[in-house]
Amino acid sequence: MSDVERRVRPDKATLANAVAERFLAVVTEAVEKRGVAHVVLTGGSMGTAFLEALGRSPNEVPWASLHLWWG
């Protein structure tokens, strides 16, 4: 059995905000360690909600070091 951590949020907006927060933390760490981050994004309504939440974040996304891929 794998060590998978499941986190449940009460609604899509809360989930999107949590994903955006975690995304920023992981991407920032990757850029600091390797100088670049590669991320595969999903489409659909959850992907759109995540991108909207990311746009409202007060933290800076390291866009110059971020490569986005659509999956």
mmCIF file with all atom_site columns, C-alpha atoms in Angstrom:
data_model
loop_
_atom_site.group_PDB
_atom_site.id
_atom_site.type_symbol
_atom_site.label_atom_id
_atom_site.label_alt_id
_atom_site.label_comp_id
_atom_site.label_asym_id
_atom_site.label_entity_id
_atom_site.label_seq_id
_atom_site.pdbx_PDB_ins_code
_atom_site.Cartn_x
_atom_site.Cartn_y
_atom_site.Cartn_z
_atom_site.occupancy
_atom_site.B_iso_or_equiv
_atom_site.pdbx_formal_charge
_atom_site.auth_seq_id
_atom_site.auth_comp_id
_atom_site.auth_asym_id
_atom_site.auth_atom_id
_atom_site.pdbx_PDB_model_num
ATOM 1  C CA . MET A 1 1  ? 0.000   0.000  0.000   1.00 0.00 ? 1  MET A CA 1
ATOM 2  C CA . SER A 1 2  ? 1.342   3.446  -0.927  1.00 0.00 ? 2  SER A CA 1
ATOM 3  C CA . ASP A 1 3  ? 1.623   6.404  1.410   1.00 0.00 ? 3  ASP A CA 1
ATOM 4  C CA . VAL A 1 4  ? -1.011  8.669  -0.114  1.00 0.00 ? 4  VAL A CA 1
ATOM 5  C CA . GLU A 1 5  ? -2.280  11.604 1.861   1.00 0.00 ? 5  GLU A CA 1
ATOM 6  C CA . ARG A 1 6  ? -5.840  12.627 1.067   1.00 0.00 ? 6  ARG A CA 1
ATOM 7  C CA . ARG A 1 7  ? -7.082  16.085 1.901   1.00 0.00 ? 7  ARG A CA 1
ATOM 8  C CA . VAL A 1 8  ? -10.768 16.886 1.599   1.00 0.00 ? 8  VAL A CA 1
ATOM 9  C CA . ARG A 1 9  ? -12.090 20.408 1.087   1.00 0.00 ? 9  ARG A CA 1
ATOM 10 C CA . PRO A 1 10 ? -15.745 21.434 1.466   1.00 0.00 ? 10 PRO A CA 1
ATOM 11 C CA . ASP A 1 11 ? -16.102 23.030 -1.982  1.00 0.00 ? 11 ASP A CA 1
ATOM 12 C CA . LYS A 1 12 ? -14.364 23.766 -5.270  1.00 0.00 ? 12 LYS A CA 1
ATOM 13 C CA . ALA A 1 13 ? -13.268 27.305 -4.308  1.00 0.00 ? 13 ALA A CA 1
ATOM 14 C CA . THR A 1 14 ? -11.615 26.128 -1.095  1.00 0.00 ? 14 THR A CA 1
ATOM 15 C CA . LEU A 1 15 ? -9.911  23.286 -2.960  1.00 0.00 ? 15 LEU A CA 1
ATOM 16 C CA . ALA A 1 16 ? -8.692  25.646 -5.696  1.00 0.00 ? 16 ALA A CA 1
ATOM 17 C CA . ASN A 1 17 ? -7.206  28.005 -3.101  1.00 0.00 ? 17 ASN A CA 1
ATOM 18 C CA . ALA A 1 18 ? -5.452  25.124 -1.332  1.00 0.00 ? 18 ALA A CA 1
ATOM 19 C CA . VAL A 1 19 ? -4.070  23.787 -4.614  1.00 0.00 ? 19 VAL A CA 1
ATOM 20 C CA . ALA A 1 20 ? -2.807  27.244 -5.616  1.00 0.00 ? 20 ALA A CA 1
ATOM 21 C CA . GLU A 1 21 ? -1.066  27.643 -2.252  1.00 0.00 ? 21 GLU A CA 1
ATOM 22 C CA . ARG A 1 22 ? 0.599   24.222 -2.515  1.00 0.00 ? 22 ARG A CA 1
ATOM 23 C CA . PHE A 1 23 ? 1.467   24.815 -6.169  1.00 0.00 ? 23 PHE A CA 1
ATOM 24 C CA . LEU A 1 24 ? 3.341   28.013 -5.285  1.00 0.00 ? 24 LEU A CA 1
ATOM 25 C CA . ALA A 1 25 ? 5.250   26.294 -2.498  1.00 0.00 ? 25 ALA A CA 1
ATOM 26 C CA . VAL A 1 26 ? 6.297   23.314 -4.641  1.00 0.00 ? 26 VAL A CA 1
ATOM 27 C CA . VAL A 1 27 ? 7.185   25.404 -7.708  1.00 0.00 ? 27 VAL A CA 1
ATOM 28 C CA . THR A 1 28 ? 9.199   27.884 -5.642  1.00 0.00 ? 28 THR A CA 1
ATOM 29 C CA . GLU A 1 29 ? 11.112  25.038 -4.004  1.00 0.00 ? 29 GLU A CA 1
ATOM 30 C CA . ALA A 1 30 ? 11.794  23.367 -7.358  1.00 0.00 ? 30 ALA A CA 1
ATOM 31 C CA . VAL A 1 31 ? 13.087  26.607 -8.877  1.00 0.00 ? 31 VAL A CA 1
ATOM 32 C CA . GLU A 1 32 ? 15.338  27.232 -5.867  1.00 0.00 ? 32 GLU A CA 1
ATOM 33 C CA . LYS A 1 33 ? 16.784  23.696 -6.074  1.00 0.00 ? 33 LYS A CA 1
ATOM 34 C CA . ARG A 1 34 ? 16.978  23.142 -9.846  1.00 0.00 ? 34 ARG A CA 1
ATOM 35 C CA . GLY A 1 35 ? 16.503  26.563 -11.434 1.00 0.00 ? 35 GLY A CA 1
ATOM 36 C CA . VAL A 1 36 ? 13.398  25.399 -13.284 1.00 0.00 ? 36 VAL A CA 1
ATOM 37 C CA . ALA A 1 37 ? 10.034  23.743 -12.656 1.00 0.00 ? 37 ALA A CA 1
ATOM 38 C CA . HIS A 1 38 ? 7.944   21.678 -15.074 1.00 0.00 ? 38 HIS A CA 1
ATOM 39 C CA . VAL A 1 39 ? 4.230   21.376 -14.305 1.00 0.00 ? 39 VAL A CA 1
ATOM 40 C CA . VAL A 1 40 ? 1.445   19.535 -16.102 1.00 0.00 ? 40 VAL A CA 1
ATOM 41 C CA . LEU A 1 41 ? -1.901  21.303 -15.781 1.00 0.00 ? 41 LEU A CA 1
ATOM 42 C CA . THR A 1 42 ? -5.327  19.819 -16.247 1.00 0.00 ? 42 THR A CA 1
ATOM 43 C CA . GLY A 1 43 ? -8.142  21.476 -18.094 1.00 0.00 ? 43 GLY A CA 1
ATOM 44 C CA . GLY A 1 44 ? -11.784 21.617 -17.130 1.00 0.00 ? 44 GLY A CA 1
ATOM 45 C CA . SER A 1 45 ? -13.549 23.549 -14.438 1.00 0.00 ? 45 SER A CA 1
ATOM 46 C CA . MET A 1 46 ? -11.142 22.599 -11.629 1.00 0.00 ? 46 MET A CA 1
ATOM 47 C CA . GLY A 1 47 ? -8.150  23.668 -13.705 1.00 0.00 ? 47 GLY A CA 1
ATOM 48 C CA . THR A 1 48 ? -9.850  26.994 -14.393 1.00 0.00 ? 48 THR A CA 1
ATOM 49 C CA . ALA A 1 49 ? -10.725 27.458 -10.708 1.00 0.00 ? 49 ALA A CA 1
ATOM 50 C CA . PHE A 1 50 ? -7.090  26.736 -9.767  1.00 0.00 ? 50 PHE A CA 1
ATOM 51 C CA . LEU A 1 51 ? -5.754  29.300 -12.263 1.00 0.00 ? 51 LEU A CA 1
ATOM 52 C CA . GLU A 1 52 ? -8.219  31.910 -10.979 1.00 0.00 ? 52 GLU A CA 1
ATOM 53 C CA . ALA A 1 53 ? -7.110  31.220 -7.381  1.00 0.00 ? 53 ALA A CA 1
ATOM 54 C CA . LEU A 1 54 ? -3.476  31.436 -8.460  1.00 0.00 ? 54 LEU A CA 1
ATOM 55 C CA . GLY A 1 55 ? -4.182  34.842 -10.002 1.00 0.00 ? 55 GLY A CA 1
ATOM 56 C CA . ARG A 1 56 ? -5.566  36.096 -6.670  1.00 0.00 ? 56 ARG A CA 1
ATOM 57 C CA . SER A 1 57 ? -2.543  34.895 -4.706  1.00 0.00 ? 57 SER A CA 1
ATOM 58 C CA . PRO A 1 58 ? -0.382  37.618 -3.159  1.00 0.00 ? 58 PRO A CA 1
ATOM 59 C CA . ASN A 1 59 ? 2.724   35.483 -3.812  1.00 0.00 ? 59 ASN A CA 1
ATOM 60 C CA . GLU A 1 60 ? 4.760   35.787 -6.980  1.00 0.00 ? 60 GLU A CA 1
ATOM 61 C CA . VAL A 1 61 ? 4.855   32.911 -9.439  1.00 0.00 ? 61 VAL A CA 1
ATOM 62 C CA . PRO A 1 62 ? 8.380   32.457 -10.869 1.00 0.00 ? 62 PRO A CA 1
ATOM 63 C CA . TRP A 1 63 ? 7.039   32.541 -14.440 1.00 0.00 ? 63 TRP A CA 1
ATOM 64 C CA . ALA A 1 64 ? 10.462  32.896 -16.096 1.00 0.00 ? 64 ALA A CA 1
ATOM 65 C CA . SER A 1 65 ? 11.543  29.564 -14.594 1.00 0.00 ? 65 SER A CA 1
ATOM 66 C CA . LEU A 1 66 ? 8.250   27.732 -15.011 1.00 0.00 ? 66 LEU A CA 1
ATOM 67 C CA . HIS A 1 67 ? 7.398   25.457 -17.938 1.00 0.00 ? 67 HIS A CA 1
ATOM 68 C CA . LEU A 1 68 ? 3.699   24.596 -18.198 1.00 0.00 ? 68 LEU A CA 1
ATOM 69 C CA . TRP A 1 69 ? 2.405   21.544 -20.025 1.00 0.00 ? 69 TRP A CA 1
ATOM 70 C CA . TRP A 1 70 ? -1.254  20.739 -20.673 1.00 0.00 ? 70 TRP A CA 1
ATOM 71 C CA . GLY A 1 71 ? -2.421  17.234 -19.874 1.00 0.00 ? 71 GLY A CA 1
#
